mmCIF file of C-alpha atoms in Angstrom:
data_model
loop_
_atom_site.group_PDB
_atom_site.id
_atom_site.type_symbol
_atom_site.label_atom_id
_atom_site.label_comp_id
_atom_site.label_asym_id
_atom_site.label_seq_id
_atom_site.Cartn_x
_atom_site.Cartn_y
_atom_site.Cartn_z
ATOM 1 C CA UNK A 1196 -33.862 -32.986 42.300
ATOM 2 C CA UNK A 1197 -30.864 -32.874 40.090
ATOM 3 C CA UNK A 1198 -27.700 -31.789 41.335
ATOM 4 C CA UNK A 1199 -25.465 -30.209 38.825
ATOM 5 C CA UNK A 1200 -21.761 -28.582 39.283
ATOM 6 C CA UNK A 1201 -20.308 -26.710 35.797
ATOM 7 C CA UNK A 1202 -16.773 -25.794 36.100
ATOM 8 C CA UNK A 1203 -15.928 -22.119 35.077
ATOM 9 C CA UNK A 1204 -19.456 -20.809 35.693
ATOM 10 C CA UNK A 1205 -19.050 -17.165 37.059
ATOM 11 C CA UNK A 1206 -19.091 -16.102 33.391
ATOM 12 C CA UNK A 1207 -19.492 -16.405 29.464
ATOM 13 C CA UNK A 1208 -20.680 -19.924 28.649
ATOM 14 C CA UNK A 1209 -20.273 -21.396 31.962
ATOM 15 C CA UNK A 1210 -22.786 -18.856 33.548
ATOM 16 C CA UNK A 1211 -25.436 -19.394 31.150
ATOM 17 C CA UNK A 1212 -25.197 -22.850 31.049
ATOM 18 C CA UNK A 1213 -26.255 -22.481 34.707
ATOM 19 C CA UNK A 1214 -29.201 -20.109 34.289
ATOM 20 C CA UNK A 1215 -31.023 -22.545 31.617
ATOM 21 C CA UNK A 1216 -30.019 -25.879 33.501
ATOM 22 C CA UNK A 1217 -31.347 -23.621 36.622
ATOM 23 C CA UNK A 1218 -34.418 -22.680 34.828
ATOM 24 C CA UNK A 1219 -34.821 -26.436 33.866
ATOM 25 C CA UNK A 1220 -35.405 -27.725 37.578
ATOM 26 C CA UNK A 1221 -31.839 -28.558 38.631
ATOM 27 C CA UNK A 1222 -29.723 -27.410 41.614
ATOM 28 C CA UNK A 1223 -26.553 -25.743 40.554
ATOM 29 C CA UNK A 1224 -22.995 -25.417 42.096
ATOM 30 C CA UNK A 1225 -21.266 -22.899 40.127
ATOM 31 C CA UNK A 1226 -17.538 -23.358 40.433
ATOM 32 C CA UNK A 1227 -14.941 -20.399 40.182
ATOM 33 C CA UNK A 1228 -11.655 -20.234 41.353
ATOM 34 C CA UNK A 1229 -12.771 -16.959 42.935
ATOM 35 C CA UNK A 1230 -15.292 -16.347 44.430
ATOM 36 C CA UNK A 1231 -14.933 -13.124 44.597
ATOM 37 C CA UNK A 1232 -16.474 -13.116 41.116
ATOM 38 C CA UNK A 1233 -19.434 -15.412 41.983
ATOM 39 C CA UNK A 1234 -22.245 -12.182 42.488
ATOM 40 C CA UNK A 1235 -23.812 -13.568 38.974
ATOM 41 C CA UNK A 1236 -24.140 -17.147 39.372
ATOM 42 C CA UNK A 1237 -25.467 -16.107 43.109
ATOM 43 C CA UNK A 1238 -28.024 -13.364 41.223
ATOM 44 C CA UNK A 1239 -29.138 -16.636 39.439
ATOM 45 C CA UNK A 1240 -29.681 -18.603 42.135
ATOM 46 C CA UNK A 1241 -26.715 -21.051 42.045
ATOM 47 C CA UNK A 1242 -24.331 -21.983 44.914
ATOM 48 C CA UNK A 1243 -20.502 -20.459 44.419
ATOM 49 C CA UNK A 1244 -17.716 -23.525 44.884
ATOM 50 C CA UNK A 1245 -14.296 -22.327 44.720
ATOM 51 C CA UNK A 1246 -12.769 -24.498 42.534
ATOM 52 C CA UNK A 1247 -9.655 -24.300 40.322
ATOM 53 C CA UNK A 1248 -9.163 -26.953 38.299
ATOM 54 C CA UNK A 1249 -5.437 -27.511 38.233
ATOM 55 C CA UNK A 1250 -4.873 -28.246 41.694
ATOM 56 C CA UNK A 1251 -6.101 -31.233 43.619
ATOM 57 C CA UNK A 1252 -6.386 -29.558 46.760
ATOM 58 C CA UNK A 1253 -9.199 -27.342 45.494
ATOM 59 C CA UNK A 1254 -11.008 -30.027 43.858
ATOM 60 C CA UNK A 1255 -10.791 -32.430 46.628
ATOM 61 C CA UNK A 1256 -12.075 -29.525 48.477
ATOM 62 C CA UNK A 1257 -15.085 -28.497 46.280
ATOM 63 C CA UNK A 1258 -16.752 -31.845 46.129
ATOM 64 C CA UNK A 1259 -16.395 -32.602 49.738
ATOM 65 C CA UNK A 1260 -18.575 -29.457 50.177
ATOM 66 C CA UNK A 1261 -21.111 -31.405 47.737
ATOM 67 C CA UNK A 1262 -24.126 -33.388 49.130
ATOM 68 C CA UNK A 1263 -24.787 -35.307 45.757
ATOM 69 C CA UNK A 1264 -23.907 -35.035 42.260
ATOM 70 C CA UNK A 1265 -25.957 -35.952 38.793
ATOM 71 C CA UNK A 1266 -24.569 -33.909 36.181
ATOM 72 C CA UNK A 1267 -20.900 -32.480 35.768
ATOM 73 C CA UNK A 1268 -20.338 -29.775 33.235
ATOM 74 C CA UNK A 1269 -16.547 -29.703 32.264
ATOM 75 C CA UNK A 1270 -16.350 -26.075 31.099
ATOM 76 C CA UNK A 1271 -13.642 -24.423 32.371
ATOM 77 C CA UNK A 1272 -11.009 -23.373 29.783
ATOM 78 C CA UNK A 1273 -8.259 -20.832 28.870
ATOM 79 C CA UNK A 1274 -7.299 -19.377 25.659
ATOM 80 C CA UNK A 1275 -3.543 -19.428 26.650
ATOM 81 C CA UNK A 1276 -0.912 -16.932 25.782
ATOM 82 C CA UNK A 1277 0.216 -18.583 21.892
ATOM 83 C CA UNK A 1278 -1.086 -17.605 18.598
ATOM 84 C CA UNK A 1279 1.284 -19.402 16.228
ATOM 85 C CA UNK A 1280 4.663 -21.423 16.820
ATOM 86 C CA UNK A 1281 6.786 -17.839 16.610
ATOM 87 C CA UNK A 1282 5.195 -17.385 19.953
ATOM 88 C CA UNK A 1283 5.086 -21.187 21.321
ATOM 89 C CA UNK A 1284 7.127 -22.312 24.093
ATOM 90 C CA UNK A 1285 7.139 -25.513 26.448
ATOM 91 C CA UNK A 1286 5.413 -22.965 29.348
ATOM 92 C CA UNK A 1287 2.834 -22.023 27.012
ATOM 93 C CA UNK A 1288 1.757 -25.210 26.016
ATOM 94 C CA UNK A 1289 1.600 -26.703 29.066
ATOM 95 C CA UNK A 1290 -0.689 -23.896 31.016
ATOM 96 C CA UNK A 1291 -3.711 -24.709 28.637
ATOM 97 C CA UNK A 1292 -3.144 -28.503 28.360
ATOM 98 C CA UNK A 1293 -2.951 -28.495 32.646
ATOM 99 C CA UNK A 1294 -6.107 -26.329 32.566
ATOM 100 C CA UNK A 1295 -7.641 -27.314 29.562
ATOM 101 C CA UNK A 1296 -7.553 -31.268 29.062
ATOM 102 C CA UNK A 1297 -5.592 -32.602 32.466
ATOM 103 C CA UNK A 1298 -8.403 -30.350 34.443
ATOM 104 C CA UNK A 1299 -11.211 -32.718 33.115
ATOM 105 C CA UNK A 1300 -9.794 -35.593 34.348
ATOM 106 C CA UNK A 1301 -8.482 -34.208 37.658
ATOM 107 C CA UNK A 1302 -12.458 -33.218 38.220
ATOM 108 C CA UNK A 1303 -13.614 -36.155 36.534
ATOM 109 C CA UNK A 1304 -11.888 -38.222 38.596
ATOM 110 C CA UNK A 1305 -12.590 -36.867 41.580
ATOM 111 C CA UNK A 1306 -16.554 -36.683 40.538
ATOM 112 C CA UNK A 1307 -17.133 -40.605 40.167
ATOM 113 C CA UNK A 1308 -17.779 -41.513 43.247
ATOM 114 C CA UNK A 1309 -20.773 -39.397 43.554
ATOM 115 C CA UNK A 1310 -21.658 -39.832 39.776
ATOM 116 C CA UNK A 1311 -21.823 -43.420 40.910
ATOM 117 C CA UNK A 1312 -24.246 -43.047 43.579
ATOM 118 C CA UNK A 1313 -26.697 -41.065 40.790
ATOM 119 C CA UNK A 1314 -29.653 -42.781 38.701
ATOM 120 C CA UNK A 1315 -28.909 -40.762 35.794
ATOM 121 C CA UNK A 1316 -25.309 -39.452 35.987
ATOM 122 C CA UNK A 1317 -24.095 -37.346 32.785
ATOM 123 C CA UNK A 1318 -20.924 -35.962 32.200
ATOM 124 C CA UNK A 1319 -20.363 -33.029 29.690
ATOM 125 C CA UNK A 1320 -17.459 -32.144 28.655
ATOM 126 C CA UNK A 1321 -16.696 -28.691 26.941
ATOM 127 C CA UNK A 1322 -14.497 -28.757 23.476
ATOM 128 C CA UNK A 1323 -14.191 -26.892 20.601
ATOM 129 C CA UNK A 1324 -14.575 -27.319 16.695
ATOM 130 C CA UNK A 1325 -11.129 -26.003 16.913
ATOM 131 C CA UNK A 1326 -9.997 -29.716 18.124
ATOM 132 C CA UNK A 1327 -11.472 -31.332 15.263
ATOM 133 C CA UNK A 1328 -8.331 -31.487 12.573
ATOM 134 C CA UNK A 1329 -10.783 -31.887 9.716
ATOM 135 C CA UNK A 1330 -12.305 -28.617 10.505
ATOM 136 C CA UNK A 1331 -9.095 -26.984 11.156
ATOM 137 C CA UNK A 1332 -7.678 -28.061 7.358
ATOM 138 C CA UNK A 1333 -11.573 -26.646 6.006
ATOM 139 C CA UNK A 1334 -11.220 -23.383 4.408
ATOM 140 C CA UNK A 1335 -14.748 -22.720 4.485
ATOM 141 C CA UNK A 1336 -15.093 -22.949 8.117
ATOM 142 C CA UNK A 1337 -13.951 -20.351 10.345
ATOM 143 C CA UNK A 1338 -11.491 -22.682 12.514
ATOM 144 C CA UNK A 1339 -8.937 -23.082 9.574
ATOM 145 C CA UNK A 1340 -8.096 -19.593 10.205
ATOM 146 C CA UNK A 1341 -6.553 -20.327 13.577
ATOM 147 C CA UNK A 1342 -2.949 -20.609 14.334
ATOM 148 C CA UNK A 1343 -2.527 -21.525 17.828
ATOM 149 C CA UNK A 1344 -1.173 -24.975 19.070
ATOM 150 C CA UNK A 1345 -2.035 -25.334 22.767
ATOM 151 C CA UNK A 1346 -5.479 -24.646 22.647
ATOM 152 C CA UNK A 1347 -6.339 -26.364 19.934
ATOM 153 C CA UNK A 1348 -4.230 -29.725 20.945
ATOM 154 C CA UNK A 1349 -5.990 -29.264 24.364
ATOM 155 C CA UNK A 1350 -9.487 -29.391 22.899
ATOM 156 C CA UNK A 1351 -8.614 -32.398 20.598
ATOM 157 C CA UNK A 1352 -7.412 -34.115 23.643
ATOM 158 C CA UNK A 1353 -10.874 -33.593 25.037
ATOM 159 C CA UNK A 1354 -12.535 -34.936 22.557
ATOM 160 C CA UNK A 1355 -10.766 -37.983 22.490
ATOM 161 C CA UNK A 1356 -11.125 -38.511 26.545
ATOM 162 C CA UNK A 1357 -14.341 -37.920 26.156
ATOM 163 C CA UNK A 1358 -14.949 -41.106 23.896
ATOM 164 C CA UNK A 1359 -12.676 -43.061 26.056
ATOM 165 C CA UNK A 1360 -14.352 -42.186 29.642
ATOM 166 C CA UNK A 1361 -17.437 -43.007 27.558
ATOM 167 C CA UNK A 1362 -16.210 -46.757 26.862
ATOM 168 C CA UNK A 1363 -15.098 -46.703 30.414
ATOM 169 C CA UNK A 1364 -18.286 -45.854 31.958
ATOM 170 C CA UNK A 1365 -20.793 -47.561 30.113
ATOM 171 C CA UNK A 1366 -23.749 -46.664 32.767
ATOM 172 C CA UNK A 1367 -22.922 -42.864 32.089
ATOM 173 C CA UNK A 1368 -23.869 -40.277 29.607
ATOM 174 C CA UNK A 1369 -20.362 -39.034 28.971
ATOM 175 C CA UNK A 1370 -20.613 -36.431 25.720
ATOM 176 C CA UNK A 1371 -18.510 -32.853 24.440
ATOM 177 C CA UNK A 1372 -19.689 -30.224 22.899
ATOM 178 C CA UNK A 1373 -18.803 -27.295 20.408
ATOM 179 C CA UNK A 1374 -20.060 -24.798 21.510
ATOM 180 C CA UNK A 1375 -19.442 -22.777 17.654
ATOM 181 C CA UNK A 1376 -17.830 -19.429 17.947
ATOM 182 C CA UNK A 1377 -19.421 -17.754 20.528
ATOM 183 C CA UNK A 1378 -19.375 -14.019 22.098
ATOM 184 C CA UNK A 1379 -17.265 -14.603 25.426
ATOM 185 C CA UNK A 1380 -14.209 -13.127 26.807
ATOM 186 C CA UNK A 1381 -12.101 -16.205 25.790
ATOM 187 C CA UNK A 1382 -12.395 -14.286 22.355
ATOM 188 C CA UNK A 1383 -12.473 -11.024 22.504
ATOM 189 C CA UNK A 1384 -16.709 -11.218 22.012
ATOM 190 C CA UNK A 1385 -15.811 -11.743 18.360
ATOM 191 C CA UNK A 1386 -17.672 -14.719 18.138
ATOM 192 C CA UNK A 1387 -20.841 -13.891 15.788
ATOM 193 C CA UNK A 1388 -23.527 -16.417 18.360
ATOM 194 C CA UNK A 1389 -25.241 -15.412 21.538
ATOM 195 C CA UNK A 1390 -24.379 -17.114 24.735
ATOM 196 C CA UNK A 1391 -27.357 -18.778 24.456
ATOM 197 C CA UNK A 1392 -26.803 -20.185 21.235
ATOM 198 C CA UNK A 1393 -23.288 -21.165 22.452
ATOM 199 C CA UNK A 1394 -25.140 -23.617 25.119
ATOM 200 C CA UNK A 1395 -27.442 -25.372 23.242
ATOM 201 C CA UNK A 1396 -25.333 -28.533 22.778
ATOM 202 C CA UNK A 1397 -24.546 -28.290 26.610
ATOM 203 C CA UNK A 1398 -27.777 -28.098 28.075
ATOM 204 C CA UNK A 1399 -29.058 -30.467 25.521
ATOM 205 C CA UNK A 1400 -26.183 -33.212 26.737
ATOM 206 C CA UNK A 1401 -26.955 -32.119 30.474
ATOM 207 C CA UNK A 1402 -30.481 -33.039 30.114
ATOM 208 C CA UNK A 1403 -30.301 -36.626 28.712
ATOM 209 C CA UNK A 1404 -31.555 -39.185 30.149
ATOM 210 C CA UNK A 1405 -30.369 -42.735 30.417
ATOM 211 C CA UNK A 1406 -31.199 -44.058 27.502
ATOM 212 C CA UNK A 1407 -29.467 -41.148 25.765
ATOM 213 C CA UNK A 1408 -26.020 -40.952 23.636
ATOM 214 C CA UNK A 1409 -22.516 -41.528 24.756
ATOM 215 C CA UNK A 1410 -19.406 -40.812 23.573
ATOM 216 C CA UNK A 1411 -19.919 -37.828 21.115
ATOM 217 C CA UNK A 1412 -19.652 -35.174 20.020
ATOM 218 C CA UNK A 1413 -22.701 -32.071 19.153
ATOM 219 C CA UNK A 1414 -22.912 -29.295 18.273
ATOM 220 C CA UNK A 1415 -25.990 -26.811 18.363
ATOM 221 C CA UNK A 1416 -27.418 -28.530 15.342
ATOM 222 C CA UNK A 1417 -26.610 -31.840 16.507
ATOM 223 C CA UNK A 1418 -24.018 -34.957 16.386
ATOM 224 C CA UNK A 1419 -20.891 -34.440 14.583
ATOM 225 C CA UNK A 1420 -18.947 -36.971 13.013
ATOM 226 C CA UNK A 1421 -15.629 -37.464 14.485
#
């Protein structure tokens, strides 16, 4: 049996991501930071872990609680509070860069020593298109509309941790993923995909096995260049 945990997984992205990797044989451990809001995931059939991603306590906590791990789905995010530098301030940025990019690594880090103990451990971590500059300076794709600072800097960040954990960990399956511009409360439900759509390239990554890719970066189409 595979044991999966996915960060952020009482809604949007996070929540379906559970449901397919669910539906796909594995046991899930949803984390929240409430769980107060865990009665979907627990419809589904995962298992509610409070965990909040920016403090240690919490973290240490949640994997304590866990009696293996395989596959860790970095998905937890925030869109922040800053459209545009009129807007930006020190506070600002560092909200979504301690939530958004120094949360991967506080749960990353605290995930290897059961990752370690797994014969196929995977790591996916959850970015954006909006962290890839080239697509940001693209006037044809919808990211070069996009002002804000923090959230993009936070998803280029995890992009480029993502290749370096992969060098790192050469016996892992350490990938990120765009999910594309998705319906979830992060936006509004603006985005113009489905949920499901939005999850391909994470359930994809989740499933590989060990002969699979490391260190890039896919969309729901496939790899994209850096």
């Amino acid at each position: 049996m595979t044991t999966t945990l996915i960060t952020g997984a009482n809604k949007g992205l996070g929540l379906e991501t559970a449901r397919r990797l669910l539906e796909a044989g594995h046991t899930v451990y949803a984390g929240m930071r409430d769980l107060g809001s865990g009665d979907a995931a627990t419809d589904l059939g995962a298992i509610p872990v409070e965990l909040d991603v920016t403090d240690d306590a919490s973290v240490a906590a949640a994997f304590a609680a866990l009696p293996a791990l395989d596959v860790l789905v970095n998905n937890a995010g925030i869109a922040g509070t800053s459209s545009g530098v009129d807007d930006l301030d020190v506070a600002a940025m560092e909200s979504v860069l301690q939530t958004n990019l120094v949360g991967v690594v506080r749960v990353t880090q605290a995930a290897l020593p059961l990752l370690r103990r797994s014969a196929n451990p995977v790591v996916v971590n959850v970015a954006s298109g909006l962290g890839v500059p080239r697509f940001l300076q693209d006037p044809a794709r919808v990211e070069s509309h996009v002002l804000a600072v923090p959230y993009t800097a936070a998803k280029a960040g995890v992009i480029t941790l993502t290749v370096q954990y992969a060098k790192n960990l050469p016996g892992m399956r350490v990938n990120v993923c765009d999910p594309g511009y998705t319906a979830t409360d992060l936006n509004g439900h603006n985005g113009h995909q489905t949920v499901t759509e939005g999850t391909d390239a994470a359930v994809r990554l989740a499933l590989l096995g060990p002969d699979g890719p490391t260190g890039e970066l896919h969309d729901r189409h496939g790899r994209i260049a850096f």
